[in-house]
Amino acid sequence: MMNLLRLLGGRTASAPVARERLQILLAHERGLGGQPDLLGLLRAEILAVVSRHVVLDPEKVIVRMDRGKNVSTLEVDIEVPNGFERSIAAVAT
Amino acid sequence: MTKVLVVTSGKGGVGKTTSTAALGAALAQLGEKVVVIDFDVGLRNLDLVLGAERRVVFDLINVVQGVAKLSQALIRDKRLENLWLLPASQTRDKDALTDEGVRGIIAELRTKFDWILCDSPAGIERGAMLAMRYADEAVIVTNPEVSSVRDSDRIIGMLDSKTVKAEKGERVEKHVLITRYDSARASRGEMLSIDDILEILATPLLGIIPESQDVLRASNVGSPVTLNNAASAPARSYFDAARRLMGETVTMMVPAERKGLMNRLLGRRAA
C-alpha cells in the first residue's frame, strides 16, 4: 500500500521514518526515569569499578536500558582485551 | 466538583494558548463556569487571544504577592458570561510565582468555578511545573511532528511524577489533543498519523484539531475559534473535545477542511 502510494505520489513517505526514529529515541529517554544522565553515571561508575581490576578501553563499555511493559532490562556490555590477566598482574605489582 | 486542567506540551508554538482559549470558551458555551489562568509570566498571551488585552489591570503575580485580591484580577469575558480570565504578569520576574501562592489561588478558585484551565508556558521551567502542579487532568497538545511528540512524552513523564496527585500516589488523568492535523498529508505518509502518535505516547486521545485558516483568523480578532466561527472544522473539534472532558461519549471524527472549488483547482497547499 505504502509502495503504491509512493509510486503514485512519486515521493517517499517520510512518516514511517519519523515514527521509527521516535520509537527508538523515546525507548532510550524513558529509561532515564527523569534523570537525564542516569545511564552516563552508571557507565562511569561501572567503568571505574571494573578498571580497578582490568585494563579497559572506555569506548568498549556499553550501558543500555530497555523499557518493557512489565520489566525493564539494564544491559552492560564490556569488551575485555585478550590477555587481561597479564594486565591485572601489571596493575598489582 | 471542580476540575483543574492543565494545558501543556513542552514544546512551544503547538497551540497551547489557542487550545486553552478554545476549550475554555467551548466549556463556557456548554454552560460550565470556567476560569482560564495564564501561567506564562513575562510572555502573557492568553489575554490577547481572548481579546481582553486592554482590560488587564491586576495579574496572577499581584494576587500571589497580595497586592490585589483575586476578585480584582479576574476579568469576565464580554461575550461569554461564564468565562473568566486570570492574566499573567507581563513585566514581573517569573520567580515571583510561588508554589504557596499558586496553591492558595487554585484553592480559592475551586470554590467558585466548575473548571480551572491552566495555560502552561513552553519548556519545563518553574512556570510550566507550577501550571501542572495542582492539576486533576491534563491536556497534552501535540503536533504530528517528531520534536513535538518527543516533548509530549517528556511532559507525560513529569505529569506522572511531579504533580501533587502523583506524589499522593494518585493519577493525573491525561489526554492528548492533536492540533494542526492535515489528514490528506497523513494519508500520503507525509505526516505522522493519529495511530502513530497514540501508539508512541500511549495516552488516550481527546480530539483532533485540523490545520485550518479559521484558527489564525480567530486569534487575529481576539476571539476563541469556537465563538468566532462555531461551525468551522476546528471549532467543531474543540466542542467535541470539551464534551469529552465533560464526560460525554462523542464519536471521534478525523475532521477534513472543506476546500473551496477555487482552492482545489489551484491546488493550494502548505509548502
CSV table of C-alpha atoms in Angstrom, one decimal:
chain,number,residue,atom,x,y,z
A,1,MET,CA,0.0,0.0,0.0
A,2,MET,CA,2.7,2.4,1.0
A,3,ASN,CA,4.7,1.4,-2.1
A,4,LEU,CA,1.7,2.0,-4.2
A,5,LEU,CA,1.3,5.5,-2.7
A,6,ARG,CA,4.9,6.1,-3.2
A,7,LEU,CA,4.6,5.2,-6.9
A,8,LEU,CA,1.6,7.4,-7.3
A,9,GLY,CA,3.0,10.3,-5.4
A,10,GLY,CA,6.5,10.0,-6.8
A,11,ARG,CA,7.8,10.9,-3.3
A,12,THR,CA,9.0,8.9,-0.4
A,13,ALA,CA,6.7,8.7,2.6
A,14,SER,CA,8.6,10.2,5.5
A,15,ALA,CA,6.1,9.5,8.3
A,16,PRO,CA,7.3,5.9,8.8
A,17,VAL,CA,10.9,7.2,9.3
A,18,ALA,CA,9.6,9.7,11.8
A,19,ARG,CA,7.8,7.0,13.7
A,20,GLU,CA,10.8,4.7,13.8
A,21,ARG,CA,13.2,7.4,14.9
A,22,LEU,CA,10.8,8.5,17.7
A,23,GLN,CA,10.3,4.9,19.0
A,24,ILE,CA,14.0,4.3,19.3
A,25,LEU,CA,14.7,7.7,20.9
A,26,LEU,CA,11.9,7.5,23.4
A,27,ALA,CA,12.7,4.0,24.4
A,28,HIS,CA,16.1,5.4,25.4
A,29,GLU,CA,14.9,8.6,27.1
A,30,ARG,CA,12.2,6.9,29.1
A,31,GLY,CA,14.8,4.6,30.6
A,32,LEU,CA,16.4,7.6,32.1
A,33,GLY,CA,13.4,8.0,34.5
A,34,GLY,CA,13.7,11.8,34.6
A,35,GLN,CA,17.4,11.7,35.4
A,36,PRO,CA,19.0,12.9,32.2
A,37,ASP,CA,22.3,11.4,32.9
A,38,LEU,CA,21.5,8.2,34.8
A,39,LEU,CA,23.0,6.0,32.1
A,40,GLY,CA,26.1,8.2,31.9
A,41,LEU,CA,26.5,7.9,35.6
A,42,LEU,CA,26.1,4.2,35.7
A,43,ARG,CA,28.5,3.8,32.8
A,44,ALA,CA,31.2,6.0,34.6
A,45,GLU,CA,30.8,4.1,37.9
A,46,ILE,CA,30.9,0.6,36.3
A,47,LEU,CA,33.9,1.7,34.3
A,48,ALA,CA,35.7,2.9,37.4
A,49,VAL,CA,35.0,-0.4,39.4
A,50,VAL,CA,36.0,-2.7,36.6
A,51,SER,CA,39.0,-0.7,35.7
A,52,ARG,CA,40.4,-1.3,39.2
A,53,HIS,CA,40.9,-4.9,38.2
A,54,VAL,CA,41.0,-5.0,34.4
A,55,VAL,CA,42.5,-2.5,31.9
A,56,LEU,CA,39.7,-1.4,29.7
A,57,ASP,CA,39.1,0.6,26.7
A,58,PRO,CA,36.4,3.1,27.9
A,59,GLU,CA,34.9,3.1,24.4
A,60,LYS,CA,34.1,-0.6,24.7
A,61,VAL,CA,31.8,-0.2,27.7
A,62,ILE,CA,28.2,0.0,26.6
A,63,VAL,CA,25.4,0.5,29.0
A,64,ARG,CA,21.9,0.3,27.6
A,65,MET,CA,18.4,0.3,29.2
A,66,ASP,CA,15.3,-1.1,27.6
A,67,ARG,CA,11.9,-0.4,29.0
A,68,GLY,CA,9.4,-3.2,28.6
A,69,LYS,CA,5.7,-3.4,29.7
A,70,ASN,CA,6.3,-5.2,33.0
A,71,VAL,CA,10.1,-5.2,33.5
A,72,SER,CA,13.0,-3.1,32.2
A,73,THR,CA,16.4,-4.5,31.5
A,74,LEU,CA,19.8,-3.0,32.1
A,75,GLU,CA,22.3,-4.3,29.6
A,76,VAL,CA,26.0,-3.8,30.3
A,77,ASP,CA,28.4,-4.9,27.6
A,78,ILE,CA,32.1,-4.7,28.4
A,79,GLU,CA,34.7,-5.8,25.9
A,80,VAL,CA,37.8,-7.1,27.7
A,81,PRO,CA,41.0,-7.4,25.8
A,82,ASN,CA,42.7,-10.8,25.5
A,83,GLY,CA,45.5,-11.4,27.9
A,84,PHE,CA,43.8,-9.2,30.5
A,85,GLU,CA,45.2,-11.4,33.3
A,86,ARG,CA,48.6,-10.1,32.4
A,87,SER,CA,47.2,-6.6,32.8
A,88,ILE,CA,46.0,-7.4,36.3
A,89,ALA,CA,49.4,-8.7,37.2
A,90,ALA,CA,50.9,-5.5,35.9
A,91,VAL,CA,48.5,-3.4,37.9
A,92,ALA,CA,49.0,-5.5,41.0
A,93,THR,CA,52.8,-5.1,41.0
B,1,MET,CA,-16.9,19.0,41.6
B,2,THR,CA,-14.3,21.5,40.2
B,3,LYS,CA,-11.7,20.1,37.8
B,4,VAL,CA,-8.3,21.7,37.5
B,5,LEU,CA,-7.0,21.0,34.0
B,6,VAL,CA,-3.5,21.9,32.7
B,7,VAL,CA,-3.0,22.6,29.0
B,8,THR,CA,0.6,21.7,28.4
B,9,SER,CA,3.1,20.4,25.7
B,10,GLY,CA,6.7,21.0,26.5
B,11,LYS,CA,7.3,22.4,23.0
B,12,GLY,CA,6.3,26.0,22.2
B,13,GLY,CA,4.1,27.0,19.3
B,14,VAL,CA,2.0,23.9,19.1
B,15,GLY,CA,-1.2,25.6,20.2
B,16,LYS,CA,-1.5,25.6,24.0
B,17,THR,CA,-2.8,29.1,24.3
B,18,THR,CA,-5.2,28.8,21.3
B,19,SER,CA,-6.4,25.5,22.7
B,20,THR,CA,-6.9,26.8,26.2
B,21,ALA,CA,-8.9,29.7,24.9
B,22,ALA,CA,-11.0,27.4,22.6
B,23,LEU,CA,-11.6,24.7,25.2
B,24,GLY,CA,-12.4,27.3,27.9
B,25,ALA,CA,-14.8,29.1,25.7
B,26,ALA,CA,-16.4,25.8,24.5
B,27,LEU,CA,-16.9,24.7,28.1
B,28,ALA,CA,-18.5,28.0,28.9
B,29,GLN,CA,-20.7,27.9,25.8
B,30,LEU,CA,-21.9,24.5,27.0
B,31,GLY,CA,-23.0,26.1,30.3
B,32,GLU,CA,-20.0,25.4,32.6
B,33,LYS,CA,-18.4,28.1,34.7
B,34,VAL,CA,-14.8,28.4,33.6
B,35,VAL,CA,-11.7,30.4,34.6
B,36,VAL,CA,-8.6,30.3,32.4
B,37,ILE,CA,-5.2,31.1,34.0
B,38,ASP,CA,-2.2,32.3,32.1
B,39,PHE,CA,1.0,30.9,33.7
B,40,ASP,CA,3.3,32.3,31.1
B,41,VAL,CA,4.8,35.0,33.4
B,42,GLY,CA,6.7,37.6,31.3
B,43,LEU,CA,5.2,36.4,28.0
B,44,ARG,CA,1.5,36.5,28.5
B,45,ASN,CA,-0.7,35.9,25.5
B,46,LEU,CA,-3.9,34.3,26.6
B,47,ASP,CA,-5.4,37.9,27.2
B,48,LEU,CA,-4.6,38.7,23.6
B,49,VAL,CA,-6.1,35.5,22.1
B,50,LEU,CA,-9.2,36.2,24.2
B,51,GLY,CA,-9.4,39.8,23.2
B,52,ALA,CA,-9.0,41.1,26.7
B,53,GLU,CA,-5.6,42.7,26.4
B,54,ARG,CA,-6.8,46.2,27.1
B,55,ARG,CA,-8.7,45.2,30.2
B,56,VAL,CA,-5.8,43.8,32.3
B,57,VAL,CA,-5.3,45.8,35.5
B,58,PHE,CA,-4.1,43.2,38.0
B,59,ASP,CA,-2.5,39.9,37.3
B,60,LEU,CA,-1.5,36.5,38.8
B,61,ILE,CA,1.7,37.8,40.4
B,62,ASN,CA,-0.2,40.7,42.0
B,63,VAL,CA,-2.5,38.2,43.6
B,64,VAL,CA,0.3,35.9,44.7
B,65,GLN,CA,2.1,38.9,46.3
B,66,GLY,CA,-1.1,40.2,48.0
B,67,VAL,CA,-1.1,43.5,46.0
B,68,ALA,CA,-4.6,42.7,44.7
B,69,LYS,CA,-7.5,40.5,45.6
B,70,LEU,CA,-8.3,37.6,43.3
B,71,SER,CA,-11.7,39.2,42.5
B,72,GLN,CA,-9.9,42.3,41.3
B,73,ALA,CA,-7.6,40.4,39.0
B,74,LEU,CA,-10.3,38.2,37.4
B,75,ILE,CA,-11.6,39.5,34.0
B,76,ARG,CA,-15.0,38.5,32.9
B,77,ASP,CA,-15.4,37.8,29.1
B,78,LYS,CA,-17.6,40.3,27.4
B,79,ARG,CA,-19.3,37.7,25.2
B,80,LEU,CA,-19.5,34.7,27.5
B,81,GLU,CA,-20.7,35.5,31.0
B,82,ASN,CA,-19.4,32.1,32.2
B,83,LEU,CA,-15.9,32.7,31.1
B,84,TRP,CA,-13.2,34.4,33.2
B,85,LEU,CA,-9.5,35.1,32.7
B,86,LEU,CA,-6.7,35.4,35.3
B,87,PRO,CA,-3.9,37.0,33.3
B,88,ALA,CA,-0.2,36.5,33.7
B,89,SER,CA,2.1,39.4,34.6
B,90,GLN,CA,3.9,40.9,31.6
B,91,THR,CA,6.7,42.6,33.5
B,92,ARG,CA,7.5,40.8,36.7
B,93,ASP,CA,10.2,38.3,37.4
B,94,LYS,CA,8.9,34.8,36.8
B,95,ASP,CA,10.5,33.8,40.2
B,96,ALA,CA,7.7,35.8,41.8
B,97,LEU,CA,5.4,32.8,41.1
B,98,THR,CA,5.5,30.6,44.2
B,99,ASP,CA,4.1,27.1,44.9
B,100,GLU,CA,2.3,28.5,48.0
B,101,GLY,CA,0.8,31.3,46.0
B,102,VAL,CA,-0.5,29.1,43.3
B,103,ARG,CA,-1.9,26.6,45.8
B,104,GLY,CA,-3.8,29.4,47.5
B,105,ILE,CA,-5.2,30.8,44.3
B,106,ILE,CA,-6.3,27.4,43.0
B,107,ALA,CA,-8.0,26.6,46.3
B,108,GLU,CA,-9.9,29.8,46.2
B,109,LEU,CA,-11.0,29.4,42.6
B,110,ARG,CA,-12.1,25.8,43.3
B,111,THR,CA,-14.9,27.3,45.4
B,112,LYS,CA,-16.2,29.5,42.6
B,113,PHE,CA,-15.8,27.6,39.3
B,114,ASP,CA,-16.6,24.3,37.6
B,115,TRP,CA,-13.4,24.3,35.5
B,116,ILE,CA,-9.9,25.9,36.1
B,117,LEU,CA,-7.8,25.7,33.0
B,118,CYS,CA,-4.1,26.4,33.5
B,119,ASP,CA,-2.4,27.5,30.3
B,120,SER,CA,1.2,26.3,30.7
B,121,PRO,CA,4.2,28.1,29.3
B,122,ALA,CA,6.5,26.1,27.0
B,123,GLY,CA,9.5,24.4,28.5
B,124,ILE,CA,10.0,22.6,31.8
B,125,GLU,CA,10.9,25.5,34.0
B,126,ARG,CA,9.2,26.9,37.1
B,127,GLY,CA,6.1,28.3,35.3
B,128,ALA,CA,5.4,25.0,33.5
B,129,MET,CA,5.9,23.0,36.6
B,130,LEU,CA,3.6,25.2,38.7
B,131,ALA,CA,0.9,25.2,36.0
B,132,MET,CA,0.7,21.3,36.2
B,133,ARG,CA,1.4,21.1,40.0
B,134,TYR,CA,-2.3,21.1,41.2
B,135,ALA,CA,-3.9,19.6,38.1
B,136,ASP,CA,-6.5,16.8,38.2
B,137,GLU,CA,-6.4,16.4,34.5
B,138,ALA,CA,-4.0,17.3,31.7
B,139,VAL,CA,-4.4,18.1,28.0
B,140,ILE,CA,-1.1,17.5,26.2
B,141,VAL,CA,-1.2,19.5,23.0
B,142,THR,CA,0.8,17.7,20.3
B,143,ASN,CA,1.6,18.4,16.6
B,144,PRO,CA,2.1,15.5,14.2
B,145,GLU,CA,5.8,16.2,14.2
B,146,VAL,CA,8.8,14.5,15.8
B,147,SER,CA,10.0,17.2,18.1
B,148,SER,CA,6.5,17.9,19.5
B,149,VAL,CA,5.9,14.1,20.1
B,150,ARG,CA,9.2,13.8,21.9
B,151,ASP,CA,8.5,16.8,24.2
B,152,SER,CA,5.0,15.5,24.9
B,153,ASP,CA,6.5,12.2,26.0
B,154,ARG,CA,8.7,14.1,28.4
B,155,ILE,CA,5.8,16.1,29.8
B,156,ILE,CA,3.7,13.0,30.3
B,157,GLY,CA,6.6,11.6,32.4
B,158,MET,CA,6.5,14.8,34.5
B,159,LEU,CA,2.7,14.7,35.0
B,160,ASP,CA,3.2,11.2,36.4
B,161,SER,CA,5.9,12.3,38.8
B,162,LYS,CA,6.0,16.0,39.7
B,163,THR,CA,2.3,16.8,40.3
B,164,VAL,CA,0.7,16.8,43.8
B,165,LYS,CA,-1.6,14.0,42.6
B,166,ALA,CA,1.4,11.8,41.5
B,167,GLU,CA,3.1,12.5,44.9
B,168,LYS,CA,0.0,11.2,46.7
B,169,GLY,CA,0.1,8.1,44.6
B,170,GLU,CA,-2.9,9.2,42.5
B,171,ARG,CA,-3.1,9.7,38.8
B,172,VAL,CA,-3.5,12.9,36.8
B,173,GLU,CA,-5.9,12.0,34.0
B,174,LYS,CA,-4.1,12.6,30.8
B,175,HIS,CA,-5.4,13.3,27.3
B,176,VAL,CA,-3.7,14.0,24.0
B,177,LEU,CA,-5.0,16.8,21.8
B,178,ILE,CA,-3.6,16.6,18.3
B,179,THR,CA,-3.5,20.0,16.6
B,180,ARG,CA,-2.6,21.2,13.1
B,181,TYR,CA,-3.5,17.8,11.7
B,182,ASP,CA,-3.7,17.5,7.9
B,183,SER,CA,-5.5,14.3,7.1
B,184,ALA,CA,-4.5,14.5,3.4
B,185,ARG,CA,-0.8,14.7,4.2
B,186,ALA,CA,-1.1,12.0,6.8
B,187,SER,CA,-2.8,9.6,4.3
B,188,ARG,CA,0.0,10.3,1.9
B,189,GLY,CA,2.5,9.2,4.5
B,190,GLU,CA,4.0,12.7,4.8
B,191,MET,CA,2.9,13.3,8.3
B,192,LEU,CA,2.7,11.1,11.5
B,193,SER,CA,-0.7,9.6,11.7
B,194,ILE,CA,-3.1,9.7,14.7
B,195,ASP,CA,-2.4,6.0,15.3
B,196,ASP,CA,1.4,6.5,15.2
B,197,ILE,CA,1.2,9.3,17.8
B,198,LEU,CA,-1.2,7.5,20.1
B,199,GLU,CA,0.8,4.3,20.0
B,200,ILE,CA,4.1,6.2,20.8
B,201,LEU,CA,2.6,8.3,23.6
B,202,ALA,CA,0.3,5.5,24.9
B,203,THR,CA,-2.2,8.2,26.1
B,204,PRO,CA,-5.9,8.4,25.2
B,205,LEU,CA,-7.0,10.9,22.5
B,206,LEU,CA,-9.2,13.9,23.5
B,207,GLY,CA,-9.5,15.3,20.0
B,208,ILE,CA,-8.1,16.1,16.6
B,209,ILE,CA,-7.9,19.7,15.5
B,210,PRO,CA,-7.4,20.1,11.8
B,211,GLU,CA,-5.0,22.6,10.3
B,212,SER,CA,-7.2,25.5,9.4
B,213,GLN,CA,-7.2,29.1,8.5
B,214,ASP,CA,-10.0,29.7,10.9
B,215,VAL,CA,-7.7,29.3,13.9
B,216,LEU,CA,-5.4,32.2,12.8
B,217,ARG,CA,-8.4,34.3,11.8
B,218,ALA,CA,-9.9,33.8,15.3
B,219,SER,CA,-6.7,34.8,17.1
B,220,ASN,CA,-6.3,37.8,14.8
B,221,VAL,CA,-9.5,39.3,16.0
B,222,GLY,CA,-9.1,38.1,19.7
B,223,SER,CA,-11.9,35.6,19.8
B,224,PRO,CA,-11.7,31.9,20.6
B,225,VAL,CA,-12.4,29.9,17.4
B,226,THR,CA,-15.4,28.2,19.0
B,227,LEU,CA,-17.0,31.7,19.3
B,228,ASN,CA,-15.7,33.3,16.2
B,229,ASN,CA,-16.8,30.6,13.8
B,230,ALA,CA,-18.6,27.9,15.7
B,231,ALA,CA,-19.5,26.0,12.5
B,232,SER,CA,-15.8,25.8,11.3
B,233,ALA,CA,-14.0,22.4,11.4
B,234,PRO,CA,-11.6,23.3,14.2
B,235,ALA,CA,-14.4,24.8,16.3
B,236,ARG,CA,-16.5,21.6,15.9
B,237,SER,CA,-13.4,19.6,17.0
B,238,TYR,CA,-12.9,21.8,20.1
B,239,PHE,CA,-16.6,21.4,21.0
B,240,ASP,CA,-16.3,17.6,20.7
B,241,ALA,CA,-13.2,17.7,22.9
B,242,ALA,CA,-15.0,19.9,25.5
B,243,ARG,CA,-17.9,17.4,25.6
B,244,ARG,CA,-15.5,14.6,26.1
B,245,LEU,CA,-13.9,16.5,29.0
B,246,MET,CA,-17.4,16.8,30.5
B,247,GLY,CA,-17.7,13.0,30.4
B,248,GLU,CA,-19.9,12.6,27.3
B,249,THR,CA,-19.1,9.9,24.7
B,250,VAL,CA,-18.6,11.6,21.4
B,251,THR,CA,-17.6,9.7,18.3
B,252,MET,CA,-14.1,10.6,17.2
B,253,MET,CA,-14.1,12.2,13.8
B,254,VAL,CA,-11.0,13.0,11.7
B,255,PRO,CA,-12.1,16.4,10.5
B,256,ALA,CA,-11.4,17.4,7.0
B,257,GLU,CA,-11.3,21.0,5.9
B,258,ARG,CA,-13.9,21.6,3.2
B,259,LYS,CA,-11.8,23.1,0.5
B,260,GLY,CA,-13.4,25.6,-1.8
B,261,LEU,CA,-13.6,24.8,-5.5
B,262,MET,CA,-11.0,27.6,-6.3
B,263,ASN,CA,-8.6,26.2,-3.8
B,264,ARG,CA,-8.9,22.7,-5.3
B,265,LEU,CA,-8.4,24.0,-8.8
B,266,LEU,CA,-5.4,26.0,-7.8
B,267,GLY,CA,-4.1,23.0,-5.8
B,268,ARG,CA,-3.2,25.3,-2.9
B,269,ARG,CA,-1.3,23.6,-0.2
B,270,ALA,CA,1.2,24.5,2.5
B,271,ALA,CA,4.8,24.4,1.4
